[in-house]
Protein backbone atom coordinates (compact mmCIF):
# COMPACT_ATOMS: atom_id res chain seq x y z
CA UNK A 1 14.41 -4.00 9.47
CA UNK A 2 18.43 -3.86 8.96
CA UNK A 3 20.89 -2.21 11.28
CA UNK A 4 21.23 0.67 8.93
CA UNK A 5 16.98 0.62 8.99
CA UNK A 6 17.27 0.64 13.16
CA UNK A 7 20.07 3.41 13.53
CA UNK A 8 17.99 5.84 10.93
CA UNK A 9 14.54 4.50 13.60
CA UNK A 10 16.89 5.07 16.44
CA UNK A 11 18.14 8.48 15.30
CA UNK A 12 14.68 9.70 14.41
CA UNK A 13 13.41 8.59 18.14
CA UNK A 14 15.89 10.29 19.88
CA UNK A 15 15.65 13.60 18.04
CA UNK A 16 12.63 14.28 19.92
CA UNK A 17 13.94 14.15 22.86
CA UNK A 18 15.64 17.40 25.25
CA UNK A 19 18.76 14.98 25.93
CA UNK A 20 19.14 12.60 22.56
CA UNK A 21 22.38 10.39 24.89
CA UNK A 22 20.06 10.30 27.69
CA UNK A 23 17.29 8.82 25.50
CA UNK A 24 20.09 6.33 24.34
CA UNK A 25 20.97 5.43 27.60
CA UNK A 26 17.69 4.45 28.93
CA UNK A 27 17.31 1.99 25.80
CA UNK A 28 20.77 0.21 27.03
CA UNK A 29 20.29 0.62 30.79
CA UNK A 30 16.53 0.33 31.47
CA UNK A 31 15.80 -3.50 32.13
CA UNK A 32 12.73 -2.77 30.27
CA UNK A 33 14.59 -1.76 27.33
CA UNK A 34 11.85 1.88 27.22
CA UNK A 35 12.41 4.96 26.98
CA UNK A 36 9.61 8.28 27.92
CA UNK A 37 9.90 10.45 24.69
CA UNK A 38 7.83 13.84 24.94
CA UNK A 39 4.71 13.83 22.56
CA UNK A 40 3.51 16.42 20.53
CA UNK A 41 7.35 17.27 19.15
CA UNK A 42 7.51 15.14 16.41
CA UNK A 43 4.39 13.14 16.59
CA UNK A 44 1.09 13.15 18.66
CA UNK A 45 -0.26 9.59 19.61
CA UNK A 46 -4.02 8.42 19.16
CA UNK A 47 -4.78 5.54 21.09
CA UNK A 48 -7.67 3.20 20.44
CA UNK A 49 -8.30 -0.27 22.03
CA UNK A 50 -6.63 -2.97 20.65
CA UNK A 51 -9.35 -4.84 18.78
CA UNK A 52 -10.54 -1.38 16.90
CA UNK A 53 -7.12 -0.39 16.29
CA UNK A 54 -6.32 -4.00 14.80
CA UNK A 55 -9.33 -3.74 12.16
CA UNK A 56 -8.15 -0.29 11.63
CA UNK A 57 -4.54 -1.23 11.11
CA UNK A 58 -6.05 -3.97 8.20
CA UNK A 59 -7.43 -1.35 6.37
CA UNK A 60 -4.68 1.22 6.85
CA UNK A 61 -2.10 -1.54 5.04
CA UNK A 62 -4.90 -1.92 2.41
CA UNK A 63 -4.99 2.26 1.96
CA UNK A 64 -1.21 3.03 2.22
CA UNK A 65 1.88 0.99 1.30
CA UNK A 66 3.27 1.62 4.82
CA UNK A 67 1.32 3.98 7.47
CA UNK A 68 3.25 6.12 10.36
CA UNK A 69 4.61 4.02 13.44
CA UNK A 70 2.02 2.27 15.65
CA UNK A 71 3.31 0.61 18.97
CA UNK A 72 0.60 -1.86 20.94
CA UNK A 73 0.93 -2.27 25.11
CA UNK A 74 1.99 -5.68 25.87
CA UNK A 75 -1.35 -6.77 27.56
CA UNK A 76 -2.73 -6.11 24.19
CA UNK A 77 -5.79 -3.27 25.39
CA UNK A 78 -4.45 -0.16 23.85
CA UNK A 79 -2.42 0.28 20.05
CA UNK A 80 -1.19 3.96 19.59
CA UNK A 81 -1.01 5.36 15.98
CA UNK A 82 2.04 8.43 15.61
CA UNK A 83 -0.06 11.25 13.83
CA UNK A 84 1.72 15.01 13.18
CA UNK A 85 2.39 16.77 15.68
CA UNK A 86 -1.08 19.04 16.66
CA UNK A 87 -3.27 16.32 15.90
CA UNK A 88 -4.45 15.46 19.50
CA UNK A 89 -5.73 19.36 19.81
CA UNK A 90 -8.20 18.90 17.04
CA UNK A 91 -9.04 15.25 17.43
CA UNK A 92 -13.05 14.64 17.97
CA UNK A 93 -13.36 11.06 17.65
CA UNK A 94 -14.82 9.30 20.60
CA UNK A 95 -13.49 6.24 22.65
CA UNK A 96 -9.78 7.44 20.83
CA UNK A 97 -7.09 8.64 23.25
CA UNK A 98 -4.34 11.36 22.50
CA UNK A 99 -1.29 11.79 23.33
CA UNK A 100 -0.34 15.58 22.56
CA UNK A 101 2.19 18.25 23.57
CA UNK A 102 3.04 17.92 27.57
CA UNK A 103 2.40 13.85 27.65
CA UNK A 104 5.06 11.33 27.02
CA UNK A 105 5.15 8.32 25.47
CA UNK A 106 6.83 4.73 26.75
CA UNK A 107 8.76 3.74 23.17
CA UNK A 108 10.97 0.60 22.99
CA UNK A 109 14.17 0.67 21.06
CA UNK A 110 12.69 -0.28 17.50
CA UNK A 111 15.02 -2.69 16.83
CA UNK A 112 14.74 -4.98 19.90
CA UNK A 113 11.76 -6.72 21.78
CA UNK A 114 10.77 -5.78 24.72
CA UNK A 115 8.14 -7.43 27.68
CA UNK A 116 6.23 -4.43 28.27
CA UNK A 117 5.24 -2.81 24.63
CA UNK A 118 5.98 -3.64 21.04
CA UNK A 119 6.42 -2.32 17.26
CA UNK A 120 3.57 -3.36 14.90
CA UNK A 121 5.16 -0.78 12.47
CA UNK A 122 7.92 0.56 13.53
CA UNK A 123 9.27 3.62 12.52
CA UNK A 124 11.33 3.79 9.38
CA UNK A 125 13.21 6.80 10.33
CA UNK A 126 12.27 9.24 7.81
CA UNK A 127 9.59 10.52 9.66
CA UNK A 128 6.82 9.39 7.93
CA UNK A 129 3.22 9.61 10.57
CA UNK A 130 0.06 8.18 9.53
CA UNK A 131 -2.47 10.85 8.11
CA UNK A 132 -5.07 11.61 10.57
CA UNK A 133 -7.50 12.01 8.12
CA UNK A 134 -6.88 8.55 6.16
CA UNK A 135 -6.83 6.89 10.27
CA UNK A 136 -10.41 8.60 10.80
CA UNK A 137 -12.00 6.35 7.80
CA UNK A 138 -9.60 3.83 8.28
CA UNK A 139 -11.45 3.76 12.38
CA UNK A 140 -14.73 4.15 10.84
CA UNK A 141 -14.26 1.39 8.57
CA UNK A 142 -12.95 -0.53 11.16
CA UNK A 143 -16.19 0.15 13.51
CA UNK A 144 -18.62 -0.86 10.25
CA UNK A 145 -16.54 -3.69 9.52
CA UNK A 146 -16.72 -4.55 13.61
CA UNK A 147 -20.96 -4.25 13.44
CA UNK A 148 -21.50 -6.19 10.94
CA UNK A 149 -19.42 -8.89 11.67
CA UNK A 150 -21.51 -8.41 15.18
């Protein structure tokens, strides 16, 4: 991604914060290079384990020529897709996380690495979320792909 790609990521980020600067600041400042962005603004987060959300992420790029942000912790157990804003409160599928309205999530600035969690899509900073509906089969592909492999 180019500067101008970062700044629009960056701008997109901080929007969903209460205090945009203060988000900013925590980027430069924090030796992590993280910020804690409130969920369920602009995005709710589903979180799967890392080998699931892997397959799931294969078949996603198959489906969609780019799907919402997904971030993935740094000891490589948990991936977390960005899904509209809601989706957490109607979410059924088992052994998948959320991360809805009153959580927050740990993002790194999107256009630097950082130890503790990473981009495997980062945001493109016009908002675009993976469909929760095209993750579902994406996840149940994933799972049938996952047993038969087995």
């Amino acid at each position: 991604m180019g500067a101008a790609g970062t700044n629009k990521a960056v701008d997109w980020l901080v929007s969903a914060a209460a205090d945009p600067g203060s988000c900013r600041w925590e980027w430069e400042r924090n030796p992590l290079g993280v910020a804690l962005l409130p969920a369920g603004r602009l995005w709710d987060v589903l979180i799967a384990d890392a080998a699931l959300a892997a397959a799931a992420l294969a078949v996603l790029t198959r489906l969609l020529d780019r799907p919402g942000p997904v971030l993935a912790d740094s000891a490589g157990a948990r991936t977390g897709f960005f899904v509209p804003p809601g989706t957490v409160a109607h979410w059924l599928g088992t052994g998948v996380r959320g991360a809805g309205r009153g959580t927050w999530i740990a993002v790194p600035h999107p256009g630097r690495t950082t130890g503790g969690i990473r981009w495997l899509v980062p945001p493109d900073g016009t908002g675009t979320l993976t469909d929760p509906c095209v993750l579902e089969l994406a996840l149940h592909e994933a799972v049938a792909w996952r047993a038969a492999e087995g």
